[in-house]
Every structure is written in structure tokens, then in C-alpha cells.
Short mmCIF file of C-alpha atoms and ligand atoms in Angstrom, two decimals:
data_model
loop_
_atom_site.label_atom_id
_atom_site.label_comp_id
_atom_site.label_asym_id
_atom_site.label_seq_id
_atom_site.Cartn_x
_atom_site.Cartn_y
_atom_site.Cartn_z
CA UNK A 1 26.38 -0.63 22.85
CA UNK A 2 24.48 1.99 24.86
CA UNK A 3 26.52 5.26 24.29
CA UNK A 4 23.66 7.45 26.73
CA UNK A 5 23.15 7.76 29.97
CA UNK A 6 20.36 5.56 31.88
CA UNK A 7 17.80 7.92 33.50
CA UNK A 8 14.57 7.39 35.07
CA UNK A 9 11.43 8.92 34.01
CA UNK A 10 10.73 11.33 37.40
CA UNK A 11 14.14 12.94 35.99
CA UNK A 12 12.84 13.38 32.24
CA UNK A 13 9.98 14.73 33.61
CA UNK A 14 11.15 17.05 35.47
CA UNK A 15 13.83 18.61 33.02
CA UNK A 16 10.90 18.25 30.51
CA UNK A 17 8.99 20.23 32.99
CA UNK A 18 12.22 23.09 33.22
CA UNK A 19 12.46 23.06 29.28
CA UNK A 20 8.74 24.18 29.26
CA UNK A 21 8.81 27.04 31.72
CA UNK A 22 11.85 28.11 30.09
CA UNK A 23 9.96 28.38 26.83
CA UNK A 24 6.56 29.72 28.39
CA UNK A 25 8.00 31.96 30.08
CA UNK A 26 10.42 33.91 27.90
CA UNK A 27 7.24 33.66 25.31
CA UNK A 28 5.39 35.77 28.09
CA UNK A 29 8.62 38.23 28.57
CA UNK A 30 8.81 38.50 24.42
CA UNK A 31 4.92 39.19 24.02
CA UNK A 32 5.12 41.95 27.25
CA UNK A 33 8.00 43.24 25.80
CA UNK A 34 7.12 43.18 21.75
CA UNK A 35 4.27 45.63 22.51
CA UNK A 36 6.49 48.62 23.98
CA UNK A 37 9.23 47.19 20.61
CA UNK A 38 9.83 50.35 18.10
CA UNK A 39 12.44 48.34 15.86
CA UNK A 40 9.68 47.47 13.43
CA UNK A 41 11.84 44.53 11.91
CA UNK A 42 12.38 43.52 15.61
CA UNK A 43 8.33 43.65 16.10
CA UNK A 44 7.74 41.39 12.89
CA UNK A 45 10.14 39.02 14.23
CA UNK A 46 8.70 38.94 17.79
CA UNK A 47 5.66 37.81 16.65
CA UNK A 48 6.38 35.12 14.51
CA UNK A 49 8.75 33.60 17.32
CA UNK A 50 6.09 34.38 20.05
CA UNK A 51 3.47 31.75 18.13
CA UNK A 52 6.42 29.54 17.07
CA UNK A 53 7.47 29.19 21.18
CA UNK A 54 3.90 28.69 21.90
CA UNK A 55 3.78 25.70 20.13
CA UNK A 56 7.06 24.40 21.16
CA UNK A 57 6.19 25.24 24.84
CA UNK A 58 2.94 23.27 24.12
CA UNK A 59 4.78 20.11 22.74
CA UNK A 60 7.25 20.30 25.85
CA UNK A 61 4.23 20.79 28.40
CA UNK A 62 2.40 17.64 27.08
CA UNK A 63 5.46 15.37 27.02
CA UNK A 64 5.91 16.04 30.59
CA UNK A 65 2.49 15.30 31.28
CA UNK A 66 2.81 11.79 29.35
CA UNK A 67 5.64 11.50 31.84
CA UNK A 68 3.91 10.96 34.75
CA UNK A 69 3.92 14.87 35.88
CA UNK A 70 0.19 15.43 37.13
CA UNK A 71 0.09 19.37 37.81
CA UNK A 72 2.98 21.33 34.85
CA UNK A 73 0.62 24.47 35.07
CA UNK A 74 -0.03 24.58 38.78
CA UNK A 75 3.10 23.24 40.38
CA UNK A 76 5.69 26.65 39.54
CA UNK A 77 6.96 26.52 42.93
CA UNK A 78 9.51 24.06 41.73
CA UNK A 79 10.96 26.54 39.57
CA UNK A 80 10.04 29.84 41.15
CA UNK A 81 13.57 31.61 40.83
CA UNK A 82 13.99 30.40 37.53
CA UNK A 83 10.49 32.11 36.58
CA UNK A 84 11.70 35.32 38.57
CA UNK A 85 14.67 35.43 36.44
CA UNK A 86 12.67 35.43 33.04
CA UNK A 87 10.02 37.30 34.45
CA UNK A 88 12.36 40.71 34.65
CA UNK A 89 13.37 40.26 30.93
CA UNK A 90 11.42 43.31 29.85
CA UNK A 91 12.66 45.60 31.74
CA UNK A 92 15.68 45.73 29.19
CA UNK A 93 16.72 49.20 28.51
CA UNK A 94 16.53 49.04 24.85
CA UNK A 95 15.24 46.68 21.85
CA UNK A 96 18.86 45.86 21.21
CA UNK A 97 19.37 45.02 25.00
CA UNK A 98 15.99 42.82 25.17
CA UNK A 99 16.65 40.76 21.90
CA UNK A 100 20.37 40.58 23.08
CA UNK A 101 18.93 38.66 26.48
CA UNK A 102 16.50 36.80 24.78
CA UNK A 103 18.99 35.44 21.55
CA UNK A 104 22.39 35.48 22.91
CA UNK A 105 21.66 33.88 26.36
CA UNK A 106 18.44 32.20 26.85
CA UNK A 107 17.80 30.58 23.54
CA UNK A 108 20.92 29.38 22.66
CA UNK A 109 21.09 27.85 26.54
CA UNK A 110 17.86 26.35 25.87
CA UNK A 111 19.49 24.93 22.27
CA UNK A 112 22.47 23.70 24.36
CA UNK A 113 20.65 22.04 26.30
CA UNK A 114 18.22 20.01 23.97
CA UNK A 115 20.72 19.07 21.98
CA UNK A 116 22.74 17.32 25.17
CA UNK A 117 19.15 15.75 25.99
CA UNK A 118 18.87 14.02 23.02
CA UNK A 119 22.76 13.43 22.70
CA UNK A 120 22.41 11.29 26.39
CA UNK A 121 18.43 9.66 26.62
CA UNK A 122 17.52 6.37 25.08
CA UNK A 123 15.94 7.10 21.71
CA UNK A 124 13.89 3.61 22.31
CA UNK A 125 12.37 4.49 25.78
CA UNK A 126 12.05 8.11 25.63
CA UNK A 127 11.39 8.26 22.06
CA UNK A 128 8.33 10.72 22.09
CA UNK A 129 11.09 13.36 23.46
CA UNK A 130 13.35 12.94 20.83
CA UNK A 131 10.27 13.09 18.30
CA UNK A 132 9.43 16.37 19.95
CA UNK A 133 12.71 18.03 20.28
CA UNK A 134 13.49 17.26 16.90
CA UNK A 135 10.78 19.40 16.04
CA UNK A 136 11.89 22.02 17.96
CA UNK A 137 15.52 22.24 17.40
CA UNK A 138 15.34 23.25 13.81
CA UNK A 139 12.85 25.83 14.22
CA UNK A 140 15.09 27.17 17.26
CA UNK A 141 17.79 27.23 15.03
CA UNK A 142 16.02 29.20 12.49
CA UNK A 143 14.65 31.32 15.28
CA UNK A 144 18.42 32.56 16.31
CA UNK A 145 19.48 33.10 12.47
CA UNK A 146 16.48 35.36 11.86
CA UNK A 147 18.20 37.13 15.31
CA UNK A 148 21.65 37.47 13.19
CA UNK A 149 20.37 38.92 10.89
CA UNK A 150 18.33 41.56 12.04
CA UNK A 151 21.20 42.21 14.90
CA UNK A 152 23.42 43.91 13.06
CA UNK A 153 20.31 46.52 11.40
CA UNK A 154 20.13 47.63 15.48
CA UNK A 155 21.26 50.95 16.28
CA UNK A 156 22.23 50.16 19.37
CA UNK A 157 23.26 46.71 18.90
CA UNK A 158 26.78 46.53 20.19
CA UNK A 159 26.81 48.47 23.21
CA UNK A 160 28.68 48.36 26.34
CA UNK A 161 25.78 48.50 28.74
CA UNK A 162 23.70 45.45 26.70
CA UNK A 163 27.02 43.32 26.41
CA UNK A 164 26.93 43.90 30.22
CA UNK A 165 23.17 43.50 30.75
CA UNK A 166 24.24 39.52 28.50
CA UNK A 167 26.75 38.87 30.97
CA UNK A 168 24.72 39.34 34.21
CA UNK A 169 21.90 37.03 32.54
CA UNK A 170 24.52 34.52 31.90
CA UNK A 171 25.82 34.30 35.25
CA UNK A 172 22.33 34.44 36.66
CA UNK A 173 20.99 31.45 34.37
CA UNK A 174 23.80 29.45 35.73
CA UNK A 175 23.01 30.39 39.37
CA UNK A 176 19.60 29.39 39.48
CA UNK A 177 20.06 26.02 38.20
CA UNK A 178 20.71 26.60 34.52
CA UNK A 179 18.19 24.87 31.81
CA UNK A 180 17.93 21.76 33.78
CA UNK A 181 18.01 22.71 37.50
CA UNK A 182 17.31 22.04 40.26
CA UNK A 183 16.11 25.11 40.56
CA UNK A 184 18.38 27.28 43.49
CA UNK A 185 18.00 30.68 44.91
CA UNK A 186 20.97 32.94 42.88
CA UNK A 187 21.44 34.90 45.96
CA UNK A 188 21.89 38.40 47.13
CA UNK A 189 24.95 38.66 44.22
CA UNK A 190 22.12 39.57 41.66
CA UNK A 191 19.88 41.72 44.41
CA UNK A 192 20.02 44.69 41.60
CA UNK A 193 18.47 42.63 39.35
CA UNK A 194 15.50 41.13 41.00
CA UNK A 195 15.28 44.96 42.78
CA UNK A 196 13.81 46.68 39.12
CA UNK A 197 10.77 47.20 39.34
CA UNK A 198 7.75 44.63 37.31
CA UNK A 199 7.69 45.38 33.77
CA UNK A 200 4.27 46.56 32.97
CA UNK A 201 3.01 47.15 29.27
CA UNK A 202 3.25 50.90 27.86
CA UNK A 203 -0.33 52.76 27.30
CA UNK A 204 0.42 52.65 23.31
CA UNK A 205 2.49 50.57 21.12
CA UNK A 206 5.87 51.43 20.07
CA UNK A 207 6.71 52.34 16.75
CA UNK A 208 9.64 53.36 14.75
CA UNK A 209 10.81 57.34 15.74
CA UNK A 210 12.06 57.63 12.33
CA UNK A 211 7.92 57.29 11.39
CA UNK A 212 5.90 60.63 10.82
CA UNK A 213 3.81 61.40 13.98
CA UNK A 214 -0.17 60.50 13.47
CA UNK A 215 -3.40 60.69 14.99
CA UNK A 216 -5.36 58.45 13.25
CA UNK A 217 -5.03 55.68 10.60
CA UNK A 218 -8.38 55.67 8.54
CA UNK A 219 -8.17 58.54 5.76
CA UNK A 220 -10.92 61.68 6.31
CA UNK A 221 -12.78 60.76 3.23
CA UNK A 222 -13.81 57.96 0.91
CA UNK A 223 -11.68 56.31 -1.84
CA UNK A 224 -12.75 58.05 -5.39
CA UNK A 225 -11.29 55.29 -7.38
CA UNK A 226 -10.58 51.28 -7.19
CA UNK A 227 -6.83 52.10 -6.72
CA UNK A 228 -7.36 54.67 -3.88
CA UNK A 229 -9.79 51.94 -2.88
CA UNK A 230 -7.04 49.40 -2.48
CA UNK A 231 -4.98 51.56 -0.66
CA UNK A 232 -7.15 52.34 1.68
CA UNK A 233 -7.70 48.36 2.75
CA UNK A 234 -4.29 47.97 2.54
CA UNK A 235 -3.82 51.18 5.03
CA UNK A 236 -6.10 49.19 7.03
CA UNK A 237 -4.07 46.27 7.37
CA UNK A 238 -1.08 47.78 7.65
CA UNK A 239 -2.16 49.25 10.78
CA UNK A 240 -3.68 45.79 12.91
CA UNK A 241 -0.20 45.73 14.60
CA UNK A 242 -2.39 47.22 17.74
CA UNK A 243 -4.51 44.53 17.08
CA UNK A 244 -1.49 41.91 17.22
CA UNK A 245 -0.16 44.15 20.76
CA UNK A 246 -3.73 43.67 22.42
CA UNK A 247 -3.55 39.66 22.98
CA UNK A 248 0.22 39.97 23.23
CA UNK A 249 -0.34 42.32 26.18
CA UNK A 250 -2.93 39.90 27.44
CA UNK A 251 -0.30 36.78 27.65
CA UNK A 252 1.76 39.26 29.66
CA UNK A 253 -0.42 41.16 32.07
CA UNK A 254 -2.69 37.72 32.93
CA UNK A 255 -0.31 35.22 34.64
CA UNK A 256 -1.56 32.07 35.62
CA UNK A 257 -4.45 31.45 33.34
CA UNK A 258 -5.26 27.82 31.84
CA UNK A 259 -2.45 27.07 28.97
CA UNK A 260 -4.49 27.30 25.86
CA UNK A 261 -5.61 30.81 26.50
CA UNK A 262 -2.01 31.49 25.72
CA UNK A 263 -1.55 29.34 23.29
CA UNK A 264 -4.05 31.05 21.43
CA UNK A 265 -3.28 34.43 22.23
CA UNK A 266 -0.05 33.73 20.45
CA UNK A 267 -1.43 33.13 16.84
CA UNK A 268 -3.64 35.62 17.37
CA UNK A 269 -0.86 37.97 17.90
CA UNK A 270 1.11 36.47 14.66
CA UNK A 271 -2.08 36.18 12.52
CA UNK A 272 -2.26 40.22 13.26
CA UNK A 273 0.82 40.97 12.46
CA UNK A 274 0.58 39.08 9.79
CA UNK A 275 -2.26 41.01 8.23
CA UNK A 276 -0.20 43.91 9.05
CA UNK A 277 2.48 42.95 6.79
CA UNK A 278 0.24 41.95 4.01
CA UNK A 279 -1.20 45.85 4.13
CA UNK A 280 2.96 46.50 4.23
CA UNK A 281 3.69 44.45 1.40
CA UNK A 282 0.78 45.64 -0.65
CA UNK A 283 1.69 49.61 -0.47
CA UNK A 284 5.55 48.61 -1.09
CA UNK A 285 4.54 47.21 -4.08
CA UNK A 286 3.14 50.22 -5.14
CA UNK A 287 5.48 52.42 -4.05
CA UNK A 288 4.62 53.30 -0.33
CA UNK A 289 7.11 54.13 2.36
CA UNK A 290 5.89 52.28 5.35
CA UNK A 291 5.16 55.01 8.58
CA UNK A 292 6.26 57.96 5.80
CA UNK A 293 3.76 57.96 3.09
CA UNK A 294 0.99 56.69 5.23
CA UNK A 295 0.12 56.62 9.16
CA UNK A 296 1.60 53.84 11.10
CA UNK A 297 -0.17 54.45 14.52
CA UNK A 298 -1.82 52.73 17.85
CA UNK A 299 -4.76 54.92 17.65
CA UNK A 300 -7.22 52.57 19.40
CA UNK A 301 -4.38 52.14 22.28
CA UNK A 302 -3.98 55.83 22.48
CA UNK A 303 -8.02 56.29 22.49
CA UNK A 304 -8.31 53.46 25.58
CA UNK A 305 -5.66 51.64 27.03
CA UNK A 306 -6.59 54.01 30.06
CA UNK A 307 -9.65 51.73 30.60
CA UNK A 308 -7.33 48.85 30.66
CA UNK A 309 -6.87 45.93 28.68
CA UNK A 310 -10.46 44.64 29.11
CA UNK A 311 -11.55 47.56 26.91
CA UNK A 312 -9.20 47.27 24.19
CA UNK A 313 -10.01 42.96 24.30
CA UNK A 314 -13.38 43.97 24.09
CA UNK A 315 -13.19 46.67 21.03
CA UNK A 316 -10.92 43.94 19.21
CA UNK A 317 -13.65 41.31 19.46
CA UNK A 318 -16.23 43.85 18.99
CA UNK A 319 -14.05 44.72 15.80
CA UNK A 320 -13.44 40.95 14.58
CA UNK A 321 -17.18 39.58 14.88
CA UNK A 322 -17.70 41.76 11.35
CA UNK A 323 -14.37 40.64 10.01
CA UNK A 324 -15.07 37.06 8.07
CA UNK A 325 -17.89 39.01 6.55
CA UNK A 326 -16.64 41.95 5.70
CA UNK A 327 -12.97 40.14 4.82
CA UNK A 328 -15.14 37.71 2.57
CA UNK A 329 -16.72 40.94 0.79
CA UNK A 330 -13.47 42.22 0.14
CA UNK A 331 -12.10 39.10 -1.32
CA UNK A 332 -14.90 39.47 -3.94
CA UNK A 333 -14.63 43.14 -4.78
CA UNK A 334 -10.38 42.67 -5.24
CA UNK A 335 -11.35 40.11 -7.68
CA UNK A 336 -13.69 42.01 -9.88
CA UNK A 337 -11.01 44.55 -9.84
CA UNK A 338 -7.99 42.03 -11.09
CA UNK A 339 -5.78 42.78 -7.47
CA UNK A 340 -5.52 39.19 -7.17
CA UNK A 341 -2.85 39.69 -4.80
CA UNK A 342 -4.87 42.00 -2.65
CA UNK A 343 -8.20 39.29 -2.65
CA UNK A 344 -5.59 36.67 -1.47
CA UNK A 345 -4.39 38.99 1.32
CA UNK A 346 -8.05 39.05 2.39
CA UNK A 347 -8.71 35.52 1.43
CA UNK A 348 -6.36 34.05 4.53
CA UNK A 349 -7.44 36.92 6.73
CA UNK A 350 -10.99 35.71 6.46
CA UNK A 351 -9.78 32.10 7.69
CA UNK A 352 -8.13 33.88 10.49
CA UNK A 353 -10.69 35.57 11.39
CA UNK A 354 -12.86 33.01 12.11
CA UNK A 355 -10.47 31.32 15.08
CA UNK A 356 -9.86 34.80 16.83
CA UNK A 357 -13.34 34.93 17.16
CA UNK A 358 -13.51 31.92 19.78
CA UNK A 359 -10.13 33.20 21.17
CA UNK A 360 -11.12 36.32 22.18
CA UNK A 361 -14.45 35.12 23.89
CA UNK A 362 -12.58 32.96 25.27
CA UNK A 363 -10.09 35.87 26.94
CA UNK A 364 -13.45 37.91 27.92
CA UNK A 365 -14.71 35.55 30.25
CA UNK A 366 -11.05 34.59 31.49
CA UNK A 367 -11.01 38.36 32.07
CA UNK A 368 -14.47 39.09 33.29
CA UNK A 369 -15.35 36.10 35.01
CA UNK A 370 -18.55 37.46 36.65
CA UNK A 371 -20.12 38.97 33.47
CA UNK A 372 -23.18 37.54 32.05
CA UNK A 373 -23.23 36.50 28.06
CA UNK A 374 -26.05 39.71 27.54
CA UNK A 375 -23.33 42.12 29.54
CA UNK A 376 -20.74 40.67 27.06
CA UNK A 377 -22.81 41.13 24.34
CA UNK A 378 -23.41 45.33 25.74
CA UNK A 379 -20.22 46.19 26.49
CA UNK A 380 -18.50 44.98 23.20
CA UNK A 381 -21.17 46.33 21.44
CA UNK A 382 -20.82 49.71 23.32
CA UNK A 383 -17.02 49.99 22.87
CA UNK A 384 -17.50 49.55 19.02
CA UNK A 385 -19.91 52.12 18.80
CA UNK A 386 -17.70 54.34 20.85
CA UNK A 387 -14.60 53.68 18.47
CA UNK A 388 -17.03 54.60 15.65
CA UNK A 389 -18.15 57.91 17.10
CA UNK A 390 -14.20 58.79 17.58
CA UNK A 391 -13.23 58.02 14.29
CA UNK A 392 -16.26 60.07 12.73
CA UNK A 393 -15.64 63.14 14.89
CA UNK A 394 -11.44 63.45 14.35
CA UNK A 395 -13.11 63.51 10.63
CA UNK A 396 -16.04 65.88 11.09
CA UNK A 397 -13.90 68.28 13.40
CA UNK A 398 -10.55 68.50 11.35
CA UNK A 399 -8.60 66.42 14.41
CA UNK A 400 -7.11 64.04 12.05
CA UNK A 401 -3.90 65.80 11.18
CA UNK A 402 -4.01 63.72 8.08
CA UNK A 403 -3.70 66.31 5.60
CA UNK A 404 0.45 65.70 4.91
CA UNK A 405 -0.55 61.96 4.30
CA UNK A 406 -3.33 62.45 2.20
CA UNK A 407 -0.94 64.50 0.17
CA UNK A 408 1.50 61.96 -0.77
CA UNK A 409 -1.07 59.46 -0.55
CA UNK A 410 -2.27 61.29 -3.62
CA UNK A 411 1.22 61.71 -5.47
CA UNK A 412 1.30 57.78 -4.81
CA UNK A 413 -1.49 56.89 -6.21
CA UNK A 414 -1.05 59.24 -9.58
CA UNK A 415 2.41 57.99 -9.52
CA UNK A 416 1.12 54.18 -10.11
CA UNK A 417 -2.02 55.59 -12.19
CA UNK A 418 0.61 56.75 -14.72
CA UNK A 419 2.54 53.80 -14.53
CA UNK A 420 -0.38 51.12 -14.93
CA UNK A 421 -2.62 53.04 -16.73
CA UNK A 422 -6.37 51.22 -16.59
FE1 LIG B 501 -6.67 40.96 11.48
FE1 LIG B 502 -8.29 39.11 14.03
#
């Protein structure tokens, strides 16, 4: 006894096709908006649920493909208000405000929504879409619990004006045709809303205000023992979150470009943070106070987002074309020191090193068609060299403002010299 509804596969397709933009594009809106993100728990999240939608947008794109829908990427028309709509998501007035939009109203719509697909199509005929969704419902799930949680850890969390900024979303979700469409023109009632202007990334990274101001992550002078040693890698890591912002930015600022660059783009961004955290975890565990005791800062998008995103894609690759090698070496020297954990920290980084390296040639000449492999080659190569000669004159001329760091830095390390004594 059928207990679903019989539908025909132009109509899958084409709510297949709605499920996917939905999920592209509030990816895109997240990775614009996790750049100019202070709440550092709220960055951390973004990232993980940026790669996590890529892959769900990914499995949606390809079903509707399989269902007879020739041209997913090139066709938006068909959905153009319901793009418009998601496309103004960043301009959110606060963190609490964006996540609010992004976890109260369009994800758990988009759950809603699944869940009733699967609850009415035949599970014999369109069985590869329940195969997929299933996939994607628990992680979506798991997606709006790690929202709970953090929600309540928001300053600004409960306030009038993000409640309001919820409701208006609502009602405009509904008026352009909802999860499912067809897609309709919400009309003049939501004028305000389509009238802010485009949302267009910040020249650094946000961080947390409660974090000491910096100028510069790398410490004015070299380690004088293994643990100082450690701490400065793990200093290092900490501080790739610009490095996780760059391709983030990139998914946002590039519209239109073939799906994998994206698709990539958003590992990238999680494997950065990623390495981030590891730095994060590392100086916890040895008594560290994240953005306090050490500098938490978007130096290289201070030093050149003014040349535009190009540059900093360019220093990044530049950057990562040493990193399997010198990640590999590091691996080694943690060993022969007995930070196991710190080697395994490197260990991973080394494996994803070696895919960001494709990825980001891949964004250069998505970015800079017209450039030759040699000019590639020049201008990374020029940018890196640059970024060396900044770092080494903040040292040489006293610019680093590092000294209140280095300080407790110090007290740290003695601290957990004192504690595990060699
Ligand atoms: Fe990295
Ligand atoms: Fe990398």
C-alpha cells in the first residue's frame, strides 16, 4: 500500500535542484561572512559546517544531474530571488544575528523540508535521493545542535533586533517560494531588505575584542630550547585562521565559478582551521590562554588584502608549496623530542598540505585567467619574498610590539619547565 505521493522525475529534479542552491548558497553567505566572525567558537564552527555543506551541496547537485537536469550550475535564473535572498545573509548586524539567520531559519527549513521529501517519494524509484538525504539529515541535525550550544555563549544572542532580523527571513523564505518553490518574486513588502547594500569581505579577519591587540604572530627571536621550540610551531598554527579566511573569502567574492573550485575551497578552509586549533589545543595543554598569552592576529591580511584577494591566494600558495616538506621535517624533530602529540599535529597537516597545493593552483588560474605558468611561478614567488622581508624588518626595527607576549610567553614556558622537568 503506497503511503507517498506519485511524482515525476522533472519535479524531483527540480526540488533537488532548489535543495542544492539552498545549500550552495548559504555555504557562500557562511564562508563571506565567517571571515569578518570575531566569536572565535562561532569561527571554529563556521568552518567545519562550511566543508560539511559543501559536500552535502555536492551530493544534492549530482542527484539532480542523474535526474535528467542538464545545466544545475548555469541555469540560476530559475531560482534568482531565492539566491537574492541568501545572497544578503551577511550583511547581519552581528555574529549572533548571522548564526541566528543561518540556524533558526534556513537550516531547520531546509531540515523540514528533507525530511517531508523522503516522508512522500517512492523509496524504490527515487532511491538514490533517499540514499543521499539520509546522509545529509544526520549531519544537519548535528550541524543545528553544535548551533545550541554555542547560542547561548553569544553575547548578544537574544536580542530584540536579531529576533526581528529571524522573523523578516522567515516571512521572506516563505515568499519566494520556500525550500521547494517555484521560485516567486517576494515583492516590494521586503524592499528594505534587498535595498542593503552587497556584503563585501572586511580587509582583515575578525577576532575576539576580548584578545590583546598584535602586530605580528612570529616571535622576534629564535626558540633557545625544545619547549620554546614547540611553542613556537604551535604559535604558528594557532595563527593559519587567515589562512582558513583566504579561500573562504574566495568562495564568496568569486560567484559563478565551476563547482569544484568551491568544493575545494571549503576543506581548504576547514583543514586551516583545523591546523589552527591543533596550535590551540597544543598551548592549552600547556597552559596558554588563547589571544592573551600569545598573538592571535591576521597579519598577512593586514600586510595585503589592499592588493586584493589575488595577492593573499598567491602568498598562501607561495606559503604552502614548502609546507609537506617542512610539515614532514617537523614531524621528525617532535619525535626525537617525545611531543608525540605535537608530531601527530604535523603528521595530518602534511597530508593536507599536499591537496591545497592543487587547490590553490587551481584558484590562481580561475583568478588570473590570462597569466602564463612562468608569471605564476614570479608573482608567488615575489609575494613570498615580500612577506619574508616584512616579517624580518618588524624584527630588525623593533615594530613587533611583541615584547608583553614574549613576557608571558616566558612565565609559560618556566611554568611547564618546573612542572615537567626534562
Ligand atoms: Fe595549514
Ligand atoms: Fe594549507
Amino acid at each position: 500500500m503506497h503511503t507517498f505521493l506519485l511524482r515525476d522525475v522533472d519535479t524531483a529534479s527540480e526540488m533537488m535542484r532548489r535543495c542544492y542552491r539552498i545549500v550552495k548558497e548559504s555555504m557562500r553567505s557562511m564562508a563571506g561572512y565567517m571571515v569578518k566572525m570575531q566569536s572565535w567558537p562561532g569561527k571554529k564552527m563556521l568552518a567545519k559546517h562550511i566543508w560539511l555543506d559543501a559536500v552535502h551541496a555536492d551530493w544534492l547537485r549530482t542527484r539532480t544531474l542523474e535526474l535528467r537536469y542538464p545545466r544545475v550550475d548555469v541555469d540560476e535564473d530559475s531560482d534568482r530571488h531565492l539566491i537574492r535572498v541568501l545572497e544578503k545573509l551577511p550583511n547581519a548586524s552581528s555574529d549572533a544575528e548571522f548564526l541566528s539567520l543561518v540556524y533558526t531559519v534556513i537550516k531547520p527549513a531546509l531540515l523540514e523540508s528533507l525530511r517531508a521529501y523522503l516522508a512522500q517519494s517512492d523509496p524504490l524509484d527515487d532511491a538514490p535521493s533517499h540514499i543521499v538525504l539520509g546522509r545529509i539529515l544526520p549531519e544537519l541535525e548535528m550541524e543545528l545542535h553544535e548551533y545550541e550550544a554555542l547560542a547561548s555563549t553569544l553575547t548578544a544572542g537574544a536580542s530584540s533586533s536579531t529576533t526581528a532580523a529571524a522573523q523578516e527571513l522567515t516571512g521572506l523564505l516563505a515568499a519566494c517560494g520556500g525550500v521547494f518553490g517555484p521560485d516567486r518574486d517576494p515583492g516590494e513588502a521586503f524592499a528594505a531588505y534587498f535595498g542593503r547594500p552587497d556584503y563585501v569581505v572586511p580587509s582583515e579577519g575578525g577576532r575576539e575584542p576580548s584578545w590583546s591587540p598584535a602586530v605580528m604572530q612570529v616571535p622576534p627571536r629564535e626558540p633557545r630550547n625544545p619547549i620554546e621550540r614547540r611553542v613556537w610551531i604551535a604559535i604558528d598554527h594557532a595563527n593559519e585562521v587567515w589562512a582558513a579566511e583566504t579561500p573562504a573569502a574566495l568562495i564568496w567574492a568569486y560567484k559563478g565559478l565551476a563547482w569544484p573550485l568551491y568544493l575545494n575551497a571549503a576543506r581548504w578552509c576547514y583543514d586551516e582551521m583545523r591546523h589552527a586549533m591543533m596550535g590551540e589545543q597544543r598551548l592549552a595543554a600547556m597552559g596558554f590562554e588563547i589571544g592573551v598569552d600569545y598573538p592571535m592576529v591576521p597579519d598577512h591580511w593586514r600586510t595585503y588584502s589592499h592588493r586584493g584577494l589575488g595577492s593573499l591566494l598567491l602568498l598562501l600558495h607561495g606559503l604552502e608549496q614548502k609546507g609537506p616538506l617542512n610539515k614532514s621535517k617537523m614531524k621528525l624533530e617532535l619525535t626525537e623530542q617525545h611531543d608525540l602529540e605535537g608530531a601527530q599535529d604535523c603528521d595530518y597537516d602534511w597530508a593536507d598540505e599536499s591537496g591545497h597545493i592543487s587547490f590553490g593552483l587551481a584558484w590562481i588560474k580561475a583568478v588570473f585567467p590570462d597569466w602564463s605558468k612562468e608569471r605564476i611561478m614570479a608573482e608567488t614567488q615575489e609575494i613570498v619574498t615580500d612577506w619574508v622581508d616584512w616579517i624580518k624588518r618588524y624584527h630588525a626595527e623593533g615594530l613587533h610590539q611583541y615584547d608583553g607576549f614574549m613576557a608571558r610567553i616566558e612565565g609559560r614556558v618556566a611554568d611547564y619547565m618546573e612542572a615537567y622537568p626534562a
